[in-house]
Coordinates of C-alpha atoms in Angstrom, one line a residue:
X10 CA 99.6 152.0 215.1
X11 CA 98.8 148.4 213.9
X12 CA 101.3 146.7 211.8
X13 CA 98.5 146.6 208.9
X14 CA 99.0 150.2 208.5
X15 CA 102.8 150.3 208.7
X16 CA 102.6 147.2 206.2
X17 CA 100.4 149.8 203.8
X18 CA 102.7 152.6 203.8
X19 CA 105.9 150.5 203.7
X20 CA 104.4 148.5 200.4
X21 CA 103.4 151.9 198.7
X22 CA 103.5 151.1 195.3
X23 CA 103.7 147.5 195.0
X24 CA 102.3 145.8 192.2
X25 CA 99.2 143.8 193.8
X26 CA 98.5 140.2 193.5
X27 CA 94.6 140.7 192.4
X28 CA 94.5 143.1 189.9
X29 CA 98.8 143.6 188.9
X30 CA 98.8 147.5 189.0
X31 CA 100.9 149.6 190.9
X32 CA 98.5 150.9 194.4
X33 CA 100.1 154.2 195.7
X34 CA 98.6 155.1 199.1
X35 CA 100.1 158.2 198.8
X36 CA 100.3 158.9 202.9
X37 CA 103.6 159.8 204.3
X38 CA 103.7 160.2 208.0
X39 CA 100.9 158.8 210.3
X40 CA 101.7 159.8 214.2
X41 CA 100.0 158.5 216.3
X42 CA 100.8 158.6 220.0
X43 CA 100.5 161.4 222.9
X44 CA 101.5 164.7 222.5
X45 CA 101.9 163.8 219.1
X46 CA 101.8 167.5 217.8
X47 CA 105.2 168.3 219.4
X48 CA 106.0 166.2 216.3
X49 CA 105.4 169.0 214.1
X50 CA 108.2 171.0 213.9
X51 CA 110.2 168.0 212.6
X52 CA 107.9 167.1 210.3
X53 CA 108.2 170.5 209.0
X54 CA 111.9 170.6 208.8
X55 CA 111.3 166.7 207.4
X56 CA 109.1 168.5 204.4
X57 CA 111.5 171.7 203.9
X58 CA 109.0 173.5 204.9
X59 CA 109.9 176.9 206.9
X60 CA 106.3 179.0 207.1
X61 CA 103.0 177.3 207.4
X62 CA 99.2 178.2 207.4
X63 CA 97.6 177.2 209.9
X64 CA 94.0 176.9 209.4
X65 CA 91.1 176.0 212.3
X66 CA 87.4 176.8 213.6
X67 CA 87.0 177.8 216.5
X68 CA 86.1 174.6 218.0
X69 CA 89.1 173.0 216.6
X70 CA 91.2 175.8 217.8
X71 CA 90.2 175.2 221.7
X72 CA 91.0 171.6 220.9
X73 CA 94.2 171.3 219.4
X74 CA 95.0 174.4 217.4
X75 CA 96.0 177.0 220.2
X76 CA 98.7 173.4 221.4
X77 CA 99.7 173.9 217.7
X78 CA 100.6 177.5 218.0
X79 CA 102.0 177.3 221.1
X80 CA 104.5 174.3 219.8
X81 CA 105.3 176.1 216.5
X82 CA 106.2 179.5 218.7
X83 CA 108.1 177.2 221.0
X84 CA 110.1 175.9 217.8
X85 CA 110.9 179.8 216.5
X86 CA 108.6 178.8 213.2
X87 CA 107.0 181.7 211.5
X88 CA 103.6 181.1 210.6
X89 CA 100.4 182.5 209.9
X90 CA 96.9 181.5 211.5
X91 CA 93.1 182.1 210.7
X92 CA 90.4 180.9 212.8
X93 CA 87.4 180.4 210.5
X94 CA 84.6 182.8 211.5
X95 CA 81.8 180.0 211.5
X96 CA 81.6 178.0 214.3
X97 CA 80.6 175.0 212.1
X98 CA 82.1 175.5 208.2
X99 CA 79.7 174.5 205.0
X100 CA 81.9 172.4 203.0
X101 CA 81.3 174.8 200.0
X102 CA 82.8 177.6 198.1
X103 CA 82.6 180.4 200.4
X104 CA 84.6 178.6 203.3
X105 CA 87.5 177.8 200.6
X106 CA 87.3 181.6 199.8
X107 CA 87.7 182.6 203.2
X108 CA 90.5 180.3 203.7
X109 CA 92.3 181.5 200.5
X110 CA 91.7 185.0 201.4
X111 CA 93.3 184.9 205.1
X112 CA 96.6 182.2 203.6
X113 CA 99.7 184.2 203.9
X114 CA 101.1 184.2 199.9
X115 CA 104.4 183.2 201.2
X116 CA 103.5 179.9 203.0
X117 CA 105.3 177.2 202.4
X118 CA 102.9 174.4 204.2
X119 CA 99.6 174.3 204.8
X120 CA 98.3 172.5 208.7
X121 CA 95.0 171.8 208.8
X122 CA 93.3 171.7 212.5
X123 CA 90.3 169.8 212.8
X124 CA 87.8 167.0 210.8
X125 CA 86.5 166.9 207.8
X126 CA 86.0 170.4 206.3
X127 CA 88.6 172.2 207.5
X128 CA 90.7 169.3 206.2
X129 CA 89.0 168.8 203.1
X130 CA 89.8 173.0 203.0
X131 CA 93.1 172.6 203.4
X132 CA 93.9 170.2 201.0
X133 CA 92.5 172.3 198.1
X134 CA 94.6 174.9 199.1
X135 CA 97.4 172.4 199.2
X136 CA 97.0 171.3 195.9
X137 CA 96.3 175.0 194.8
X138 CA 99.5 175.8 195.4
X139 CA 101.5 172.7 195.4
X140 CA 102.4 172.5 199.0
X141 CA 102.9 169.9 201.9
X142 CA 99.5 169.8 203.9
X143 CA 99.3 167.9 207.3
X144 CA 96.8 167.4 209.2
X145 CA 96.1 167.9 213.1
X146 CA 92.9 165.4 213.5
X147 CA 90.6 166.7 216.5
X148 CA 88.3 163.7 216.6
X149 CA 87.9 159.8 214.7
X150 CA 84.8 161.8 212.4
X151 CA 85.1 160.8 208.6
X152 CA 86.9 158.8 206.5
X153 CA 89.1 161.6 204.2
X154 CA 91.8 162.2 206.3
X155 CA 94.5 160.3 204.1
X156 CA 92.4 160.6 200.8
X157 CA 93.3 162.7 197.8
X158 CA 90.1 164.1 197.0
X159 CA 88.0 166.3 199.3
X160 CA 83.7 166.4 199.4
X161 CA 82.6 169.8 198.8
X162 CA 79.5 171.8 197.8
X163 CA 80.1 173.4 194.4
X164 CA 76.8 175.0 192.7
X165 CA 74.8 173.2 195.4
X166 CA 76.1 169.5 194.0
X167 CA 77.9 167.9 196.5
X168 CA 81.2 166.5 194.3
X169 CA 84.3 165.0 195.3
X170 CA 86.6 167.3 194.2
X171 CA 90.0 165.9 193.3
X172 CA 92.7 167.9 195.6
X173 CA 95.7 165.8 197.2
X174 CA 96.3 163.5 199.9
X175 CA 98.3 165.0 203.2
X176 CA 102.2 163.9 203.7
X177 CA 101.5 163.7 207.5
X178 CA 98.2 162.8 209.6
X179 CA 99.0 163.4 213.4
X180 CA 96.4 161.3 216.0
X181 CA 96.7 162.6 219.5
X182 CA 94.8 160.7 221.5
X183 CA 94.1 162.6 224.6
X184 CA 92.6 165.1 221.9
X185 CA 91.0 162.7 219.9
X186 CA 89.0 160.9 223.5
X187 CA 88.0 164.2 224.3
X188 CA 85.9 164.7 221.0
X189 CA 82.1 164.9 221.1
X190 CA 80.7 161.7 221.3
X191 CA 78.7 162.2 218.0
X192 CA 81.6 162.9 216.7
X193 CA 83.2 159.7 217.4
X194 CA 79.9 157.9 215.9
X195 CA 80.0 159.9 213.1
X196 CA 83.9 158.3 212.9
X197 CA 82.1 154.6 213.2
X198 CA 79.1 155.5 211.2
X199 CA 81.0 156.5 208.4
X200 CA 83.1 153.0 208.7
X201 CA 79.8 151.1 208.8
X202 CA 78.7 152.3 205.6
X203 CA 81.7 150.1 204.0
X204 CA 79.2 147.1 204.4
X205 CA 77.8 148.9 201.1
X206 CA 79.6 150.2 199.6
X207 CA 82.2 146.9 199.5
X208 CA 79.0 145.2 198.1
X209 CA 77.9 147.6 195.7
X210 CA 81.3 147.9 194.1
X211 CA 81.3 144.3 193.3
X212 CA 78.0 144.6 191.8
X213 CA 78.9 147.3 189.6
X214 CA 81.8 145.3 188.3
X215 CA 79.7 142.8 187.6
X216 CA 77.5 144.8 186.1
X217 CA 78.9 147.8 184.7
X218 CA 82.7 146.5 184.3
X219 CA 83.8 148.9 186.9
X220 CA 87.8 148.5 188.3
X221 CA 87.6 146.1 191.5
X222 CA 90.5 144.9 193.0
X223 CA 90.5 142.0 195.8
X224 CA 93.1 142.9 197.5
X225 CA 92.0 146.7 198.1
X226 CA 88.1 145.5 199.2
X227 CA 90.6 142.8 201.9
X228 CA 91.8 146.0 202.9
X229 CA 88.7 148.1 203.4
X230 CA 87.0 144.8 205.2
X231 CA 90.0 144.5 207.8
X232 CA 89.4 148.0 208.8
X233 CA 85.9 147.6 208.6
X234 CA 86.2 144.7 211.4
X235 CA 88.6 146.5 212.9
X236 CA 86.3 149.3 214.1
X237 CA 83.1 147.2 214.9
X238 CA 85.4 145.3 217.2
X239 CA 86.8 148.5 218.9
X240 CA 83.5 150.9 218.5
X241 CA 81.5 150.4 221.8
X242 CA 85.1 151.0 223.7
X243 CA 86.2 154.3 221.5
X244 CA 82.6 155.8 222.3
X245 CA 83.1 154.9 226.2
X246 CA 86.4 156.7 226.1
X247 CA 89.0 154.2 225.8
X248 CA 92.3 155.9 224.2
X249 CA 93.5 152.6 222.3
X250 CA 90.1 152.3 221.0
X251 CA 89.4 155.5 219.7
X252 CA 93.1 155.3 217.9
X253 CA 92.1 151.9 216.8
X254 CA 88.8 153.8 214.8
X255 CA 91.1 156.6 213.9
X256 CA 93.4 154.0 212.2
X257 CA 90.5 152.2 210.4
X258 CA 89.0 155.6 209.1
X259 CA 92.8 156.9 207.9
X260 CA 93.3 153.1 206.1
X261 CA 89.6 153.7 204.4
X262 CA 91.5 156.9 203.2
X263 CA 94.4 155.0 201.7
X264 CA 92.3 152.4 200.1
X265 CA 90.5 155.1 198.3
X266 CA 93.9 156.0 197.2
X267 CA 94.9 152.8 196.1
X268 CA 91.5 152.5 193.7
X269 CA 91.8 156.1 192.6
X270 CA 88.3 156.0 192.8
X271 CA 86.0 156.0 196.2
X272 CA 84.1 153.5 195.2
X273 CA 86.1 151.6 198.2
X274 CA 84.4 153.5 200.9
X275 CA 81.1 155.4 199.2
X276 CA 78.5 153.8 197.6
X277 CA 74.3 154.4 198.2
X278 CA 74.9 155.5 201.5
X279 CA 76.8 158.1 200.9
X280 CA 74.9 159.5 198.6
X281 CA 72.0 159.9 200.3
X282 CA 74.0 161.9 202.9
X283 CA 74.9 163.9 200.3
X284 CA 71.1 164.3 199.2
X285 CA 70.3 165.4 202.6
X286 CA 73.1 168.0 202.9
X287 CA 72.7 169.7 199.9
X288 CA 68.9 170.3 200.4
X289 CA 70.2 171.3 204.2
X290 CA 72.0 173.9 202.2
X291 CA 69.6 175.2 199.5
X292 CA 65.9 175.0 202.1
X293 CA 67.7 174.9 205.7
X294 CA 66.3 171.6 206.5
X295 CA 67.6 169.0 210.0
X296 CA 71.4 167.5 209.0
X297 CA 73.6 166.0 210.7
X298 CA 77.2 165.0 210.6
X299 CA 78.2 163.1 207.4
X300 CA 78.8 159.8 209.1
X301 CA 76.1 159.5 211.3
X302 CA 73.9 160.1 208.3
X303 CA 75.7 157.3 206.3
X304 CA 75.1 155.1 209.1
X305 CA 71.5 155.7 209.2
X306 CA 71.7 155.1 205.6
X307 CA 73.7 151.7 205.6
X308 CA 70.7 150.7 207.4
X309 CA 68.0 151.9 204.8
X310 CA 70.7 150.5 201.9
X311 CA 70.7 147.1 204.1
X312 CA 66.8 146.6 204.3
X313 CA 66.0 147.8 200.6
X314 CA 68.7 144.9 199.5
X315 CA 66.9 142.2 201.4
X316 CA 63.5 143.5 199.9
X317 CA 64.9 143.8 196.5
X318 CA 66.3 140.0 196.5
X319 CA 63.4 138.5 198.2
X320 CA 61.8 137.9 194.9
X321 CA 63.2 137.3 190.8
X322 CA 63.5 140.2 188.5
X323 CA 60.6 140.9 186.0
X324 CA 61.5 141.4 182.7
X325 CA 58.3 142.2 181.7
X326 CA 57.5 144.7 184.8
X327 CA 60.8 146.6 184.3
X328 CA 60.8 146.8 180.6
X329 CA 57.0 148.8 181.1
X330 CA 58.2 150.7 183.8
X331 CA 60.9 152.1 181.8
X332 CA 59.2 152.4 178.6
X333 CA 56.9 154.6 180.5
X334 CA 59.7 156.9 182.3
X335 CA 59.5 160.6 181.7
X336 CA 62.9 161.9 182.2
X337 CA 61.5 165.6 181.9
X338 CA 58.8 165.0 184.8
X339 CA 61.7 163.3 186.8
X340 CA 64.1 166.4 186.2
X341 CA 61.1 168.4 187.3
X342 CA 61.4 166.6 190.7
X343 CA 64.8 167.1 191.2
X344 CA 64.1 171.2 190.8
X345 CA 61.4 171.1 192.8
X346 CA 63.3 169.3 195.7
X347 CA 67.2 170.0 195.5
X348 CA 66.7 173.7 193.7
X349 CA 70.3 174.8 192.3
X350 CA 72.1 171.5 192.9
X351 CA 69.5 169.7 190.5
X352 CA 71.3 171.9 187.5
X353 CA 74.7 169.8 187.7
X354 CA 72.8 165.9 188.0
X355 CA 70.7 167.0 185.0
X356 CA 73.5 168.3 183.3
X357 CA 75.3 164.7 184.1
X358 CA 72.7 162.7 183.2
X359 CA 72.6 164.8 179.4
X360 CA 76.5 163.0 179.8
X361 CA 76.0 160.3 181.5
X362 CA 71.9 158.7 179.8
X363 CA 71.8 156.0 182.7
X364 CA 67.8 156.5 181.6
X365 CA 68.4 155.4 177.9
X366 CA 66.2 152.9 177.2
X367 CA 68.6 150.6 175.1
X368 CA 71.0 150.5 177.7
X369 CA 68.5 149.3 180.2
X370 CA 67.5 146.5 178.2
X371 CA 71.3 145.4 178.3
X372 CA 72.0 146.1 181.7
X373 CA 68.6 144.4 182.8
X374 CA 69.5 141.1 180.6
X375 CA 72.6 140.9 182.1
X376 CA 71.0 141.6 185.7
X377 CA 69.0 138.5 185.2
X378 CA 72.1 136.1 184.0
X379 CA 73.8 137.5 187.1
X380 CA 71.4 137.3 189.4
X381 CA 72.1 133.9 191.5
X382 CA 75.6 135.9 192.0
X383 CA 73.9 139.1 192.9
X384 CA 72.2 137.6 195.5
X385 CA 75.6 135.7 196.9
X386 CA 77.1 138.8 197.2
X387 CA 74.5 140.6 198.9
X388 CA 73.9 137.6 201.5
X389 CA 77.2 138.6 202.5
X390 CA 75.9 141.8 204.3
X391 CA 74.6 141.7 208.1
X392 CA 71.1 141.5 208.3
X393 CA 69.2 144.8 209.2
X394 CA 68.6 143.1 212.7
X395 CA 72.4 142.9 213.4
X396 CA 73.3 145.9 211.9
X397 CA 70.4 147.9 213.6
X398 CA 71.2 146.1 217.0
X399 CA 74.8 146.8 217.3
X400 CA 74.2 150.8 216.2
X401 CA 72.1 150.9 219.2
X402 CA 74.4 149.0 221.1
X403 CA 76.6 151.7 220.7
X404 CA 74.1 154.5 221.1
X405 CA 74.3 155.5 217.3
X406 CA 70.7 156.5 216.1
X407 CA 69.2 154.0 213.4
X408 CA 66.3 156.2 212.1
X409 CA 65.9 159.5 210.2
X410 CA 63.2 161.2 212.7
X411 CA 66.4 161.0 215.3
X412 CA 68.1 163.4 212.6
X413 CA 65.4 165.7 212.9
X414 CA 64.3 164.8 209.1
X415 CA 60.6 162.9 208.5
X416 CA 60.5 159.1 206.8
X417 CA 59.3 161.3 203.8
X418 CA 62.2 163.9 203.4
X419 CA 64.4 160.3 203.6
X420 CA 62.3 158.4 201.2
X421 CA 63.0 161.7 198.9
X422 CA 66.8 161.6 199.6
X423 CA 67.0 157.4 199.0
X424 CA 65.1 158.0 195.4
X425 CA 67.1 160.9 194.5
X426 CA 70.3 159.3 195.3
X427 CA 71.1 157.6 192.5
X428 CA 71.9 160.3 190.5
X429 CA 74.1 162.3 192.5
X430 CA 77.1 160.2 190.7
X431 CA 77.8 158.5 187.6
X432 CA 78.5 155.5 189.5
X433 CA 76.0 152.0 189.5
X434 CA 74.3 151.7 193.1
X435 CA 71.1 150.3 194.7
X436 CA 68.8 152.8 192.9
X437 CA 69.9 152.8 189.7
X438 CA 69.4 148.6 190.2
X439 CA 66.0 149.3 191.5
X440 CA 65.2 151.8 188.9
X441 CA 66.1 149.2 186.5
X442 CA 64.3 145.8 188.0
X443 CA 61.1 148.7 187.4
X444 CA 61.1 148.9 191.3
X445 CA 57.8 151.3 192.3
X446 CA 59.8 153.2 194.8
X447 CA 62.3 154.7 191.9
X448 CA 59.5 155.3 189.3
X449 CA 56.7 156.9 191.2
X450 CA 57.1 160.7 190.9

């Protein structure tokens, strides 16, 4: 474990030099180190926590979870297990009904075995019932392991659901190595997507007047850096490599944490992963896992930024093209193409009237003031060349066909993106410089 990390948990709650509030990483315990789950019983004791609920898939149960059982009999400490009956979890209601179902009422704890939904699982439950949660990772594959929220599928809208972050996060690496390689892109891919949404953030301040704090985008950078220096090593098999992206992705998790947003770590990319999950769920069309997906979608993000600041905004052009939006033919669209999930970003947008025609003309005066400092911040990304080189470098794919989804099912997830949250991004500036791509319907 780097000192960067021990230097976050050991200033939890500083007041920080850039912004002056309190940041509260909220992380505990990270172990990381072999046979690292032996750890658990005194983490346990550590927690006063005498019964835990064990919760795993089956994959994650030949990985790490039958070591867990075997350590906790070993230690004398009752507990109860389930072994989710999917072999691959939705992140949606049903698998935190299942969960809830098989939890023992009396547990104490809560140890969640695996990535990102059985994780994401167990913190709900966590918070639910206002118990320690730690968490068993079984390979470097997303970026929630230390945040305090958890992505889930609720009425087909794919939400980050406010839950809690875990006291304890426990890296093994001879588990971790042994992962699916996809799975340890996936890790990367997920880190990768920081290029945006770093950038976007800083727009939206600009913008928008969202929070932005220095020191926490410092933080998300370093890790950022961290895994690009160490990816092509973790995905050949190397054990300090793949603890090296485990670190990065738990430090994205803290950062997250520190903002109380996740604006840190998710911005257009993300978003478009979510796009293609939740229409994986509603018409059963190709997904893959979360990260990979944002990493193809950093890459889409990356080119439609240099396209959009080849050339000066239009005033003219994006005043027409919104004076001629119709918001009931765009809600339409969204029926047609995400079915059940379209409900909750209509119902958002009745909140939220990013589409209000007033509003644009502000935001799109203040786009052109801004836009000489627009453009310095977006130079700041790699170039699609770079960025596209090194994915394949490290045997990540670049392009949505190698998801099993066509350029048109992508071009349908990048348009619809921008409304999955209330939160400014690369389509809702596209949709207001009157871009084509955001108002042809």
């Amino acid at each position: 474990m780097s000192v960067h990390l021990k230097d976050l948990m050991k200033n939890d709650g500083a007041v920080c030099p850039s912004c002056g509030k309190r940041h509260f990483g909220l992380l505990r315990d990270y172990i990381a180190k072999e046979n690292a789950i032996a750890e658990l019983p005194a983490l346990l004791k550590k927690y006063t926590c005498e019964k835990p609920f064990v919760l795993c898939d089956p994959n994650t149960y030949r990985a790490a979870g039958k070591r867990v059982e075997e350590v906790l009999k070993s230690a004398e400490i009752p507990f109860s297990l389930h072994v989710m009956a999917a072999e691959k979890p939705a992140p949606d209601e049903r698998t935190v009904g299942e969960a809830l179902m098989y939890c023992d009422g009396s547990c104490d704890s809560v140890i969640a075995v695996g990535g990102g939904v059985i994780n994401d699982t167990c913190k709900i439950i966590a918070a639910a019932k206002k118990v320690p949660d730690i968490i068993v990772a079984t390979a470097p594959s997303m970026d929630g392991f230390a945040s305090a929220s958890s992505s889930m599928e609720r009425s087909g809208l794919k939400i980050s659901l406010n839950s809690k972050c875990p006291e304890a996060v426990i890296a093994d690496p001879d588990i971790l190595v042994h992962a699916p390689k996809r799975m340890i892109l996936s890790g990367i891919g997920d880190i990768l997507a920081k290029y945006v949404s770093l950038t976007e953030w800083k727009i939206a301040h600009i913008l928008v007047g969202d929070f932005y704090c220095e020191t926490i985008a410092e933080i998300v950078k370093d890790s950022l850096a961290q895994c690009v220096r160490d990816a092509k090593a973790a995905v050949n098999g190397d054990k300090n490599a793949v603890l090296s992206v485990m670190e990065a992705l738990v430090i994205s998790g803290i950062a997250m944490n520190y903002a109380g947003i996740s604006r840190p770590a998710s911005g257009m990319e993300h978003y478009i992963s979510h796009i293609v999950d939740m229409r994986a769920l509603e018409w059963g069309t190709p997904c893959d896992f979360h990260g990979i997906q944002c990493a193809v979608a950093t890459l889409t993000t990356v080119r439609a930024y240099e396209e959009c600041f080849k050339t000066m905004p239009n005033r003219e052009k994006a005043l027409a093209a919104v004076a001629s939006w119709d918001n009931e033919k765009w809600n339409v669209y969204l029926r047609e193409k995400l079915g059940k999930g379209a409900k909750s970003i209509i119902a958002g947008e009745e909140k939220e009237r990013k589409y209000d025609k007033e509003k644009h003309t502000a935001r799109l005066e203040k786009i052109i003031f801004e836009w000489d400092l627009l453009a310095e911040i977006v130079a700041k990304l790699p170039s699609s060349e770079e960025l596209e080189s090194f994915m394949k470098d490290i045997g990540h794919p670049t392009e949505p066909e190698e998801l099993g989804l066509t350029s048109e099912q992508w071009q349908e997830a990048f348009r619809m993106a921008k409304d999955i949250r209330d939160k400014y991004v690369l389509g809702r500036l596209l949709w207001d410089l009157g871009d084509e791509s955001m108002h042809t319907v």
